[in-house]
XYZ file of C-alpha atoms in Angstrom:
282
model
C 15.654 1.156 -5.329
C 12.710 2.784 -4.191
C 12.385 3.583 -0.080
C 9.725 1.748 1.758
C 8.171 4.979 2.365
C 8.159 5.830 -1.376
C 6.584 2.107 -1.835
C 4.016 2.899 0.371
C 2.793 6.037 -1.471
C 2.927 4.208 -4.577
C 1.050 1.208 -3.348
C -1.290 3.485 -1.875
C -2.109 5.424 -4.626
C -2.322 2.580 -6.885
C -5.241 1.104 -4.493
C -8.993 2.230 -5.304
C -12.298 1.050 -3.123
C -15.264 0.351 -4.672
C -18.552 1.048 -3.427
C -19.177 -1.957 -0.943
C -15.336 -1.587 0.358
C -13.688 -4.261 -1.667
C -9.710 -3.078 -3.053
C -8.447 -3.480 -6.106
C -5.269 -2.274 -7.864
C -4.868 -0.502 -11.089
C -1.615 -0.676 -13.138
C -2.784 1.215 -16.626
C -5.113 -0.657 -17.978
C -4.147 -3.597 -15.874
C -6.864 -4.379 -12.543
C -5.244 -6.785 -9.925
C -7.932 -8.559 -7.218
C -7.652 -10.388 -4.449
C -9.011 -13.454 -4.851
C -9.208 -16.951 -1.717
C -9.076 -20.643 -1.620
C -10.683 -22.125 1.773
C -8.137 -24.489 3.074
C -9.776 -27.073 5.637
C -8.393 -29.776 8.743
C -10.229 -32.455 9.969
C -12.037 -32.968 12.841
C -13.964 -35.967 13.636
C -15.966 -37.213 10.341
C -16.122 -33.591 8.688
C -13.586 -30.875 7.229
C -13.836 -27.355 8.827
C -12.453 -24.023 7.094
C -9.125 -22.930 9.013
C -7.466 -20.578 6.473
C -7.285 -19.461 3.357
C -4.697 -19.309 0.200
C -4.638 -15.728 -1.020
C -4.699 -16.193 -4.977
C -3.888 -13.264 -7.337
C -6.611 -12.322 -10.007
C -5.759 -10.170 -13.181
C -7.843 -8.766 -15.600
C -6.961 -6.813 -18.751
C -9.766 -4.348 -20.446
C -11.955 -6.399 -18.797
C -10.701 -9.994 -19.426
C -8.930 -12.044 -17.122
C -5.583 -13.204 -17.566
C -3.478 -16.219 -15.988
C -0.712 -15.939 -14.064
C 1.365 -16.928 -16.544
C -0.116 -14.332 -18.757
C 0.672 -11.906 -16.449
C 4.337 -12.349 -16.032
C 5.350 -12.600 -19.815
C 3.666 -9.213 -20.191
C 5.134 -7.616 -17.249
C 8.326 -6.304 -17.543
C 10.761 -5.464 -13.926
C 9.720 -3.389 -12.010
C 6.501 -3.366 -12.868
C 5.993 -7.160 -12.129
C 8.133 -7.129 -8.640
C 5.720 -3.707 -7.716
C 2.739 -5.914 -9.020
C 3.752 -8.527 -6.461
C 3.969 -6.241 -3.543
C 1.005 -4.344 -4.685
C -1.147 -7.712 -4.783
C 0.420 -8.713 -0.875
C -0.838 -5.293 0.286
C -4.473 -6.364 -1.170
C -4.367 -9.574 0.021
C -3.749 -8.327 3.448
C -6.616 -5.297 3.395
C -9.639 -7.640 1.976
C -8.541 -9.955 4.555
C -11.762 -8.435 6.171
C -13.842 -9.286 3.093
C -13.309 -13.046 3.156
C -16.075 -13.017 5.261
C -15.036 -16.949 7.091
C -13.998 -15.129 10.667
C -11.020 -15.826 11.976
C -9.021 -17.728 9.857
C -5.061 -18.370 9.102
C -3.884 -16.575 5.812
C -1.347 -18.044 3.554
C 0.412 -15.838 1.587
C 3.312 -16.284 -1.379
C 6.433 -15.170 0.179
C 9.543 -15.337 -2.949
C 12.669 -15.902 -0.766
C 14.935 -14.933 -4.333
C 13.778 -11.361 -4.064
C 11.141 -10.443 -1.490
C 12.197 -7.565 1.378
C 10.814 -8.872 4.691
C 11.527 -5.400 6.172
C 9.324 -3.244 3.378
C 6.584 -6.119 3.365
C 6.871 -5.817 7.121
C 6.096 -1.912 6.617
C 3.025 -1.674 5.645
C 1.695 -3.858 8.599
C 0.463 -0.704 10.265
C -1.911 0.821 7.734
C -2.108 -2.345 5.234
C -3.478 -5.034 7.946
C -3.902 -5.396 11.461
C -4.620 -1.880 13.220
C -6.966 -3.149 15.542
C -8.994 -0.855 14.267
C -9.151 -1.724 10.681
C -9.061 -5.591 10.924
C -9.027 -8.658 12.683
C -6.036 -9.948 10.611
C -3.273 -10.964 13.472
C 0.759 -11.598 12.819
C -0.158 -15.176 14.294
C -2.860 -15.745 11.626
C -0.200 -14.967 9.011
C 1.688 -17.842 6.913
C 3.726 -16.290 4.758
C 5.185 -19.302 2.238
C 8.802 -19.134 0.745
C 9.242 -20.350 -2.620
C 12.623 -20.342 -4.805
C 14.725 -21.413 -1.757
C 17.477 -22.946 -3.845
C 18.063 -20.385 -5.963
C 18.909 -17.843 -2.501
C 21.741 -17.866 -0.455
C 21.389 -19.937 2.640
C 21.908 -17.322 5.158
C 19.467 -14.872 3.235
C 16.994 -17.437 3.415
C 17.712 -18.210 7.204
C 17.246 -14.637 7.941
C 14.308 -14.280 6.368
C 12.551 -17.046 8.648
C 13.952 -15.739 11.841
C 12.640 -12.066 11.255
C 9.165 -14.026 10.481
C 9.309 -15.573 13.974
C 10.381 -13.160 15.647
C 7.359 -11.045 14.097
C 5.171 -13.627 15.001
C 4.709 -14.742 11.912
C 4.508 -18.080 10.407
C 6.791 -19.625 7.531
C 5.846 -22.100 4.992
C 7.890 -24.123 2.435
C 6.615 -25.832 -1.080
C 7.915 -28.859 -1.765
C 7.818 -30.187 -5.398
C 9.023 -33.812 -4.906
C 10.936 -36.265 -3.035
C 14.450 -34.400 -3.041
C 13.197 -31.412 -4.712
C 12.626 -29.601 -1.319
C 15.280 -31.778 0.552
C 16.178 -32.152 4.301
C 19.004 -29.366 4.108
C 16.161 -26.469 3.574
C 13.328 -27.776 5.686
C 16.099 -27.880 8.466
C 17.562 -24.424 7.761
C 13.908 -22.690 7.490
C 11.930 -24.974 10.021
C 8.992 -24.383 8.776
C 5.599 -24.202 10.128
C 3.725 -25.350 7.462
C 5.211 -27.664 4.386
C 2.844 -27.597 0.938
C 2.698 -30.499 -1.134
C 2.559 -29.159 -4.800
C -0.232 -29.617 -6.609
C 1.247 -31.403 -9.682
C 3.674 -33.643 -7.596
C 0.473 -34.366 -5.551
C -1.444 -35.493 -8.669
C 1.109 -37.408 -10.372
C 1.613 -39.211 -7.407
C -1.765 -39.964 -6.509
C -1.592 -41.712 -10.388
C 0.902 -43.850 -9.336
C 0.098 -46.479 -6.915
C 3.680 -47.586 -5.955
C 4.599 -44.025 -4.643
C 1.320 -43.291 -2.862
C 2.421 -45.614 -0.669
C 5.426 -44.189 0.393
C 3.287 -40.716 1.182
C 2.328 -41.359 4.211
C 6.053 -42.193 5.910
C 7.143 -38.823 4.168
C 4.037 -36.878 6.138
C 5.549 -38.751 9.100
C 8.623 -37.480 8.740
C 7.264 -33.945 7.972
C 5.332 -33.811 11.127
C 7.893 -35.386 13.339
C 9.773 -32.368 12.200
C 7.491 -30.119 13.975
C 5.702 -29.479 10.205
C 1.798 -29.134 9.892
C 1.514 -30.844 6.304
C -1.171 -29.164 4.311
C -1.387 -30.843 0.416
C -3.156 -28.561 -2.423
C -4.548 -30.000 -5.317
C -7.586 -32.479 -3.894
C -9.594 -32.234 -7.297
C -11.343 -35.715 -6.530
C -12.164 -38.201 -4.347
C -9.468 -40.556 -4.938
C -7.591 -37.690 -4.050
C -9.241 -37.027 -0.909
C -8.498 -40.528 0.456
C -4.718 -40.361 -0.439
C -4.311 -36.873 1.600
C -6.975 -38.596 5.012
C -4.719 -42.233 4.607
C -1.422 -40.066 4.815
C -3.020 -38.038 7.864
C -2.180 -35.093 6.458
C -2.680 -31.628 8.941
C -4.426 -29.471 6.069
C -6.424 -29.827 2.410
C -7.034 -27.949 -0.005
C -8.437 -28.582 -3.738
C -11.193 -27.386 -5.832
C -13.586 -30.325 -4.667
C -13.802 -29.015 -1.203
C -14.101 -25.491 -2.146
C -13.631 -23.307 -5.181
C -10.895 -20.283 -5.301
C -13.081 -17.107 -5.356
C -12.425 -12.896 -5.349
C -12.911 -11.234 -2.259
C -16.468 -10.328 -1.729
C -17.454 -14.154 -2.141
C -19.696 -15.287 0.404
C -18.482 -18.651 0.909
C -20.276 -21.536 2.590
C -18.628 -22.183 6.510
C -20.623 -25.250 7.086
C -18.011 -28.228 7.947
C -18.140 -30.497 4.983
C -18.822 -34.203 6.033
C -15.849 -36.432 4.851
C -18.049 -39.437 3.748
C -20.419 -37.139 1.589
C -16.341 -35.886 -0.381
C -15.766 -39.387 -0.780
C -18.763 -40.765 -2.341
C -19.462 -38.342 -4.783
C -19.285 -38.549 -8.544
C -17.057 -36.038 -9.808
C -17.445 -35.656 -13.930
C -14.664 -34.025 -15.592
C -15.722 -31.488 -18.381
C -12.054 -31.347 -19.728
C -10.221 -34.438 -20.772
């Protein structure tokens, strides 16, 4: 296994700045960016930006490639060094996103991910005060694959983030497919509703009822609840009539690669609700 220290050379060397001080990595012929998602609470009648999702961008020869793309053509290590190669640029174009200071949510994989060599390249990869604003406070790091790591692994993992100051988040996929037992071993700060359980649900009028009493429960376990996936305004009013701590979907605000200016004005709740959205795809 390579040493943190060996890591952080390779990391380092695999990092290139272009000319207005935006980082990329370069795998062969393989580019990895840093790309954002605004993520927004409410207050009062409007949305305001309080974080962002980091969101990995590849590009091959030039073309981009999905995620999914990505990991049936990379083969271990490359993939796992990909990973921690795309953290480390999340965390250094933190200062390109440009929205002040907001919370960052990154990917944390509980199955494989080493807290202590993530935790290494804090000093030089993102917040020296002077290099960045980025805090350890500011940081939500989420943990997905819970159930297939060991319970005490897992517990571990979220006390060294506390302890760091950090923040831990949890995906859930479902009624049962997160259950009680993990959200009470990691206590999380923040707990994601997925994206596709989100949608099918909001499709379904008998369960969207029962989504509110499960934010409840979320929140009355100390939880902020933040649900991904708003592509409409039906969606919208599910996530405000469930109270729900945090949104996030492509109607409020587009994902986008560092370097995007994005608009910080609060977006007014009634405008998201009344507009017309028309789908160019099915």
């Amino acid at each position: 296994m390579t040493s943190a220290s060996g890591l952080l050379a390779a990391i380092d060397e695999a990092i290139f700045v272009d000319e207005v001080g935006i980082e990329i990595g370069v795998m062969g012929d393989l580019r990895l960016k840093s790309a954002c998602q605004p993520i927004f609470s409410r207050s009062d009648d409007v949305l305001v930006t309080v974080g962002v999702k980091s969101v990995p961008a590849f590009f091959l020869h030039g073309r981009p490639l999905t995620t999914k793309e990505f990991r049936d053509g990379a083969a271990s290590p490359s993939a796992e060094f990909a990973e921690m190669l795309l953290r480390v640029l999340h965390l250094r174009n933190y200062r390109n996103i440009g929205l002040g200071d907001v919370d960052m949510f990154v990917d944390f994989d509980a199955g494989w991910s080493d807290l202590d060599t993530f935790l290494s390249f804090l000093p030089t990869a993102a917040w020296e005060p002077e290099c960045t604003v980025l805090c350890p406070d500011m940081l939500v790091c989420e943990l997905d694959n819970v159930m297939q790591s060991e319970a005490e692994h897992v517990l571990q993992l979220a006390e060294q983030m506390r302890w760091k100051g950090i923040r831990t988040g949890l995906r859930v996929y479902g009624v049962g497919q997160a259950g009680d037992d993990e959200i009470e071993l990691i206590r999380p700060d923040v707990v994601r509703v997925d994206e596709t359980w989100f949608g099918e649900l909001c499709r379904d009028s008998a369960t969207v009822r029962l989504f509110a009493p499960i934010v409840s429960a979320l929140q009355d376990q100390g939880a902020k609840v933040l649900v991904e996936g708003i592509a409409d305004a039906a969606s919208l009013r599910v996530a405000l009539d469930a109270n729900v701590d945090l949104f996030q979907g492509d109607l409020l605000a587009l994902a986008a690669l560092a370097g995007t200016v994005f608009d910080e004005k609060p977006l007014p709740i009634a405008r998201l609700l009344g507009r017309n959205v028309v789908r160019l795809f099915g």
